CSV table of C-alpha atoms in Angstrom, one decimal:
chain,number,residue,atom,x,y,z
A,1,MET,CA,203.7,58.2,4.2
A,2,ASN,CA,207.7,58.3,4.0
A,3,LYS,CA,207.7,61.9,2.9
A,4,LYS,CA,208.9,64.4,5.4
A,5,SER,CA,207.1,66.9,5.9
A,6,ALA,CA,208.1,71.3,5.1
A,7,SER,CA,208.1,71.1,9.2
A,8,ASP,CA,209.9,68.3,9.9
A,9,ALA,CA,212.5,69.3,8.0
A,10,ASN,CA,213.0,72.3,9.7
A,11,GLN,CA,213.6,71.0,12.6
A,12,PHE,CA,216.3,69.4,14.8
A,13,ASN,CA,217.2,65.9,15.8
A,14,ILE,CA,218.8,66.7,19.0
A,15,LEU,CA,220.7,64.0,20.2
A,16,PRO,CA,221.0,62.2,23.8
A,17,LEU,CA,222.9,63.7,26.5
A,18,ARG,CA,226.1,61.0,26.7
A,19,SER,CA,227.5,59.6,29.9
A,20,LEU,CA,229.9,61.0,32.0
A,21,ASP,CA,232.0,58.1,31.7
A,22,ASP,CA,231.7,57.7,28.4
A,23,PHE,CA,232.8,61.5,27.7
A,24,ILE,CA,234.9,62.0,30.2
A,25,LEU,CA,235.9,59.7,33.0
A,26,GLY,CA,236.1,55.3,32.6
A,27,SER,CA,235.5,54.6,28.9
A,28,ALA,CA,237.0,57.0,27.2
A,29,ARG,CA,240.4,56.9,25.2
A,30,PHE,CA,241.9,60.3,24.7
A,31,GLN,CA,245.5,60.7,22.6
A,32,VAL,CA,247.0,63.5,21.7
A,33,PRO,CA,246.8,63.8,17.4
A,34,ASP,CA,248.7,62.7,14.7
A,35,PHE,CA,249.3,66.6,13.3
A,36,LYS,CA,250.6,65.5,9.9
A,37,ASP,CA,247.7,63.6,8.3
A,38,LEU,CA,245.3,66.5,9.2
A,39,ASP,CA,242.9,65.1,7.0
A,40,LYS,CA,242.3,62.4,10.2
A,41,TRP,CA,242.3,64.5,12.8
A,42,ALA,CA,239.3,66.4,10.7
A,43,ARG,CA,237.5,63.6,11.0
A,44,ARG,CA,237.8,62.9,14.3
A,45,MET,CA,237.1,66.1,15.3
A,46,GLN,CA,234.0,65.8,13.4
A,47,SER,CA,232.6,63.3,14.7
A,48,ASN,CA,233.6,63.7,18.1
A,49,LEU,CA,231.4,67.2,17.6
A,50,LEU,CA,228.7,65.4,16.3
A,51,TYR,CA,228.0,62.7,18.5
A,52,TYR,CA,229.1,64.7,21.5
A,53,GLN,CA,227.7,67.4,20.3
A,54,THR,CA,224.5,67.5,23.3
A,55,ASN,CA,227.2,67.0,25.8
A,56,TYR,CA,229.5,70.3,24.2
A,57,PHE,CA,226.6,72.6,24.7
A,58,ALA,CA,225.7,71.5,28.4
A,59,VAL,CA,229.9,71.6,28.6
A,60,PHE,CA,229.8,75.3,26.6
A,61,SER,CA,226.6,76.9,28.4
A,62,VAL,CA,228.1,75.6,32.7
A,63,ILE,CA,231.0,77.6,31.5
A,64,PHE,CA,229.3,80.5,30.2
A,65,LEU,CA,226.9,80.7,33.1
A,66,LEU,CA,229.6,80.4,35.4
A,67,LEU,CA,232.3,83.4,33.3
A,68,CYS,CA,229.0,85.2,33.4
A,69,TYR,CA,228.4,84.7,37.2
A,70,ILE,CA,232.3,85.6,38.1
A,71,ASP,CA,231.7,88.8,36.9
A,72,PRO,CA,227.8,90.0,34.6
A,73,LEU,CA,229.0,93.2,34.7
A,74,ARG,CA,231.7,93.8,31.9
A,75,VAL,CA,230.3,89.9,30.7
A,76,LEU,CA,227.2,92.5,29.7
A,77,MET,CA,228.9,95.8,29.3
A,78,GLY,CA,232.2,94.0,26.6
A,79,SER,CA,228.8,92.0,24.9
A,80,THR,CA,226.9,95.6,24.0
A,81,LEU,CA,230.0,97.0,22.7
A,82,ILE,CA,230.8,93.9,20.7
A,83,VAL,CA,227.1,93.7,19.3
A,84,VAL,CA,226.7,97.7,18.6
A,85,THR,CA,230.3,98.4,17.3
A,86,LEU,CA,229.7,95.2,14.7
A,87,LEU,CA,226.1,96.6,14.2
A,88,SER,CA,227.3,100.2,13.3
A,89,ALA,CA,230.1,98.6,11.3
A,90,ALA,CA,227.5,96.4,9.1
A,91,ARG,CA,225.9,100.0,8.9
A,92,LEU,CA,228.5,102.3,7.8
A,93,ALA,CA,230.3,99.5,5.2
A,94,THR,CA,227.0,100.4,3.2
A,95,GLU,CA,227.2,104.3,3.7
A,96,ALA,CA,230.1,106.5,3.9
A,97,SER,CA,229.4,109.3,5.6
A,98,ALA,CA,231.2,111.8,7.2
A,99,PRO,CA,229.4,111.3,10.8
A,100,GLY,CA,230.6,107.7,10.0
A,101,VAL,CA,233.8,108.7,10.5
A,102,GLY,CA,232.6,110.4,13.9
A,103,ILE,CA,230.6,107.2,15.1
A,104,THR,CA,234.2,104.8,13.8
A,105,VAL,CA,236.3,107.0,15.7
A,106,PHE,CA,233.7,107.2,18.9
A,107,LEU,CA,233.5,103.2,19.0
A,108,ALA,CA,237.5,102.9,18.9
A,109,GLY,CA,237.7,104.5,22.2
A,110,LEU,CA,234.5,102.8,23.7
A,111,CYS,CA,236.7,99.6,22.6
A,112,LEU,CA,239.6,101.1,23.7
A,113,TYR,CA,238.0,102.3,26.8
A,114,TYR,CA,236.4,99.8,28.1
A,115,TYR,CA,238.8,97.4,27.0
A,116,SER,CA,239.3,94.8,30.1
A,117,SER,CA,234.8,94.7,29.7
A,118,LEU,CA,235.5,93.6,26.0
A,119,ALA,CA,238.1,90.9,26.3
A,120,TYR,CA,236.5,89.2,29.6
A,121,ALA,CA,233.3,88.8,27.1
A,122,LEU,CA,234.9,87.7,24.7
A,123,LEU,CA,236.9,85.9,27.2
A,124,SER,CA,233.7,84.2,28.4
A,125,LEU,CA,233.6,82.7,25.1
A,126,LEU,CA,236.6,81.9,23.7
A,127,VAL,CA,237.3,79.6,26.9
A,128,PRO,CA,234.3,77.0,26.6
A,129,LEU,CA,234.8,76.5,22.6
A,130,GLN,CA,238.7,76.2,23.9
A,131,VAL,CA,237.7,73.7,26.0
A,132,ILE,CA,235.3,72.0,23.7
A,133,PHE,CA,237.9,72.1,20.7
A,134,VAL,CA,240.6,70.2,22.6
A,135,HIS,CA,238.1,67.7,23.5
A,136,ALA,CA,237.1,66.6,20.2
A,137,SER,CA,240.7,66.4,19.2
A,138,LEU,CA,241.8,64.0,22.1
A,139,ARG,CA,238.7,61.7,21.9
A,140,LEU,CA,239.0,59.0,20.3
A,141,ARG,CA,236.1,57.4,18.8
A,142,ASN,CA,234.2,54.3,19.7
A,143,ILE,CA,233.0,51.6,18.6
A,144,LYS,CA,229.3,53.3,19.1
A,145,ASN,CA,230.7,56.8,18.2
A,146,LYS,CA,231.7,55.4,14.6
A,147,LEU,CA,228.1,54.1,14.8
A,148,THR,CA,225.9,56.3,15.3
A,149,ASN,CA,227.5,58.4,12.7
A,150,VAL,CA,226.7,56.2,10.4
A,151,VAL,CA,223.0,54.6,11.4
A,152,LEU,CA,221.2,57.8,12.3
A,153,PRO,CA,221.4,60.6,9.5
A,154,LEU,CA,223.4,63.4,12.1
A,155,ASP,CA,222.8,66.1,9.0
A,156,ASN,CA,219.9,67.6,10.6
A,157,THR,CA,221.0,68.4,13.9
A,158,PRO,CA,221.6,72.3,15.5
A,159,MET,CA,226.0,70.9,15.2
A,160,ALA,CA,225.3,70.2,11.5
A,161,PHE,CA,223.4,72.7,10.9
A,162,ILE,CA,227.2,75.0,13.2
A,163,ILE,CA,229.7,72.7,11.0
A,164,GLN,CA,227.7,74.0,7.7
A,165,ARG,CA,227.6,77.1,7.8
A,166,PHE,CA,231.9,76.8,8.1
A,167,GLY,CA,231.3,75.4,4.6
A,168,LEU,CA,232.8,71.6,5.4
A,169,GLN,CA,230.2,68.7,4.9
A,170,VAL,CA,228.7,67.1,7.7
A,171,GLU,CA,229.6,63.7,6.5
């Protein structure tokens, strides 16, 4: 009975939270990647993204919630504006009409008027992503990281799903 059911195939495997010592403190080793060898840098990043994915989701959540706590109204207004603009643009892309041009001009005006809210909402998403990108780039892989990525099937994890949506193969 080694066959997986269809419901098992649709569930994500959640990896454990790695220790703070392993993630960023004592035993963690960091080094600037060799920018001449982009394949090695990409493998390091992908390996770290997969191995530390639960830590990265926690880091993202903490930073995002902190920025939301600092100015919740700007995040809410900016996020709402982003969603409304993207949904309207998607709808207008399928049908060109005179009212569509008016809606586009109106939304562009709103984006300009609420630029600070829009920028803060984008910043609240991009700052945690940048922290994750820097850590995944600088963190050297250890033996446990390498073995885990080889031994465990990581292709059914949330981070693997995200990596695959960018058109990359999970190794």
